Short mmCIF file of N, CA and C in Angstrom, two decimals:
data_model
loop_
_atom_site.label_atom_id
_atom_site.label_comp_id
_atom_site.label_asym_id
_atom_site.label_seq_id
_atom_site.Cartn_x
_atom_site.Cartn_y
_atom_site.Cartn_z
N MET A 1 -16.02 16.03 16.60
CA MET A 1 -15.63 15.55 16.07
C MET A 1 -15.52 14.32 17.09
N MET A 2 -15.68 12.93 16.99
CA MET A 2 -15.43 12.03 18.62
C MET A 2 -14.34 11.55 18.58
N ASP A 3 -13.83 11.27 19.54
CA ASP A 3 -12.75 11.36 19.70
C ASP A 3 -12.25 9.27 19.66
N GLY A 4 -13.60 8.38 19.91
CA GLY A 4 -13.13 7.27 19.95
C GLY A 4 -13.66 6.88 18.98
N MET A 5 -14.03 5.56 18.68
CA MET A 5 -14.18 4.79 17.63
C MET A 5 -14.62 3.69 17.47
N THR A 6 -15.75 3.47 16.88
CA THR A 6 -16.78 2.03 17.15
C THR A 6 -15.86 0.62 16.81
N ASP A 7 -16.45 0.15 17.25
CA ASP A 7 -16.64 -1.72 16.85
C ASP A 7 -15.92 -1.83 15.64
N LYS A 8 -16.95 -1.26 14.68
CA LYS A 8 -17.13 -2.01 13.80
C LYS A 8 -15.86 -1.11 12.06
N GLN A 9 -15.60 0.35 13.16
CA GLN A 9 -13.96 0.70 11.89
C GLN A 9 -13.47 0.18 13.08
N PHE A 10 -12.97 0.12 14.34
CA PHE A 10 -11.60 -0.74 15.22
C PHE A 10 -11.74 -2.23 14.51
N ASP A 11 -12.71 -2.69 14.03
CA ASP A 11 -12.54 -4.23 13.57
C ASP A 11 -11.91 -4.03 11.94
N ARG A 12 -12.76 -2.82 11.38
CA ARG A 12 -11.67 -2.77 9.66
C ARG A 12 -10.00 -2.56 9.59
N ILE A 13 -9.96 -2.24 10.74
CA ILE A 13 -8.85 -1.28 10.69
C ILE A 13 -8.04 -2.66 11.27
N ILE A 14 -8.67 -3.98 12.01
CA ILE A 14 -7.51 -4.71 12.16
C ILE A 14 -8.11 -5.86 10.87
N LYS A 15 -8.98 -5.67 10.27
CA LYS A 15 -8.82 -7.12 9.39
C LYS A 15 -7.63 -6.27 7.38
N MET A 16 -7.65 -4.64 7.60
CA MET A 16 -6.42 -4.27 7.36
C MET A 16 -5.97 -4.84 7.12
N VAL A 17 -4.98 -4.23 8.77
CA VAL A 17 -3.64 -4.64 9.31
C VAL A 17 -2.73 -5.71 8.97
N SER A 18 -4.89 -7.40 9.14
CA SER A 18 -3.99 -8.54 9.05
C SER A 18 -3.36 -8.61 7.55
N MET A 19 -4.52 -8.37 6.21
CA MET A 19 -4.28 -8.33 5.42
C MET A 19 -2.42 -8.24 4.99
N ILE A 20 -1.84 -6.69 5.01
CA ILE A 20 -1.31 -6.05 4.85
C ILE A 20 0.74 -6.81 5.95
N LEU A 21 0.06 -7.55 6.86
CA LEU A 21 0.53 -8.37 7.44
C LEU A 21 1.45 -9.71 7.02
N ASP A 22 -0.76 -10.54 6.40
CA ASP A 22 -0.26 -11.37 5.66
C ASP A 22 0.62 -11.39 4.07
N GLY A 23 0.82 -10.46 3.88
CA GLY A 23 1.64 -10.60 2.36
C GLY A 23 2.81 -9.88 2.25
N CYS A 24 3.37 -9.91 3.66
CA CYS A 24 4.85 -9.65 4.00
C CYS A 24 5.86 -11.17 4.19
N LYS A 25 7.05 -11.07 3.42
CA LYS A 25 7.81 -11.96 4.22
C LYS A 25 8.03 -12.16 5.46
N ASP A 26 8.46 -10.99 6.07
CA ASP A 26 8.99 -10.63 7.22
C ASP A 26 8.82 -9.21 8.03
N LEU A 27 9.23 -9.32 9.00
CA LEU A 27 8.45 -7.89 9.57
C LEU A 27 9.12 -6.73 9.36
N GLU A 28 10.47 -6.37 8.34
CA GLU A 28 11.07 -5.24 7.89
C GLU A 28 9.96 -5.07 7.18
N GLU A 29 10.00 -6.04 5.94
CA GLU A 29 8.47 -5.34 4.71
C GLU A 29 7.68 -5.29 5.55
N ALA A 30 6.80 -5.27 6.27
CA ALA A 30 5.74 -5.21 7.21
C ALA A 30 6.12 -3.64 8.05
N LYS A 31 7.23 -3.30 8.15
CA LYS A 31 7.16 -2.42 8.89
C LYS A 31 6.77 -1.35 7.97
N GLU A 32 7.71 -1.07 6.76
CA GLU A 32 8.06 -0.40 5.41
C GLU A 32 7.22 -0.24 4.32
N LYS A 33 5.73 -1.48 4.94
CA LYS A 33 4.28 -1.23 3.92
C LYS A 33 3.61 -0.32 5.22
N ILE A 34 3.89 -0.56 6.17
CA ILE A 34 3.17 0.58 7.55
C ILE A 34 3.44 1.40 7.06
N ALA A 35 4.63 1.56 6.78
CA ALA A 35 5.42 4.09 7.45
C ALA A 35 4.56 4.38 5.82
N GLU A 36 4.65 3.93 4.62
CA GLU A 36 4.27 3.92 3.20
C GLU A 36 2.46 5.29 3.54
N LEU A 37 2.19 3.42 3.63
CA LEU A 37 0.46 4.23 3.94
C LEU A 37 0.67 5.30 5.62
N LEU A 38 1.35 5.53 6.35
CA LEU A 38 1.16 6.78 6.64
C LEU A 38 1.98 8.31 6.34
N GLU A 39 3.20 7.95 5.79
CA GLU A 39 3.09 9.42 4.52
C GLU A 39 2.31 9.55 3.68
N GLU A 40 1.07 8.56 3.19
CA GLU A 40 0.34 8.62 2.65
C GLU A 40 -0.70 9.44 2.78
N ARG A 41 -1.34 8.81 3.94
CA ARG A 41 -2.12 9.07 4.86
C ARG A 41 -2.81 11.22 4.34
N PRO A 42 -3.78 11.88 3.50
CA PRO A 42 -4.28 12.89 3.84
C PRO A 42 -3.63 14.52 4.96
N GLN A 43 -3.30 14.60 5.19
CA GLN A 43 -2.71 15.94 6.03
C GLN A 43 -3.78 16.07 6.80
N SER A 44 -4.77 16.68 6.18
CA SER A 44 -6.02 17.59 6.62
C SER A 44 -6.55 16.65 7.64
N GLU A 45 -6.19 15.06 8.41
CA GLU A 45 -7.34 15.04 9.30
C GLU A 45 -6.46 15.06 10.64
N GLU A 46 -5.13 15.62 10.77
CA GLU A 46 -4.52 16.06 12.15
C GLU A 46 -4.81 17.22 11.82
N ALA A 47 -5.58 16.59 14.24
CA ALA A 47 -5.94 18.23 14.72
C ALA A 47 -6.01 19.10 14.92
#
């Protein structure tokens, strides 16, 4: 398994974060949405 990520993967992540932030009216809402996404992440990805 590779530890790094490709430029394409990085670009995709940044675009997804940007879309999340565009839909938020303030910083607290953005933090809540990011926290929800982290909680939904499958546990099998952890090392």
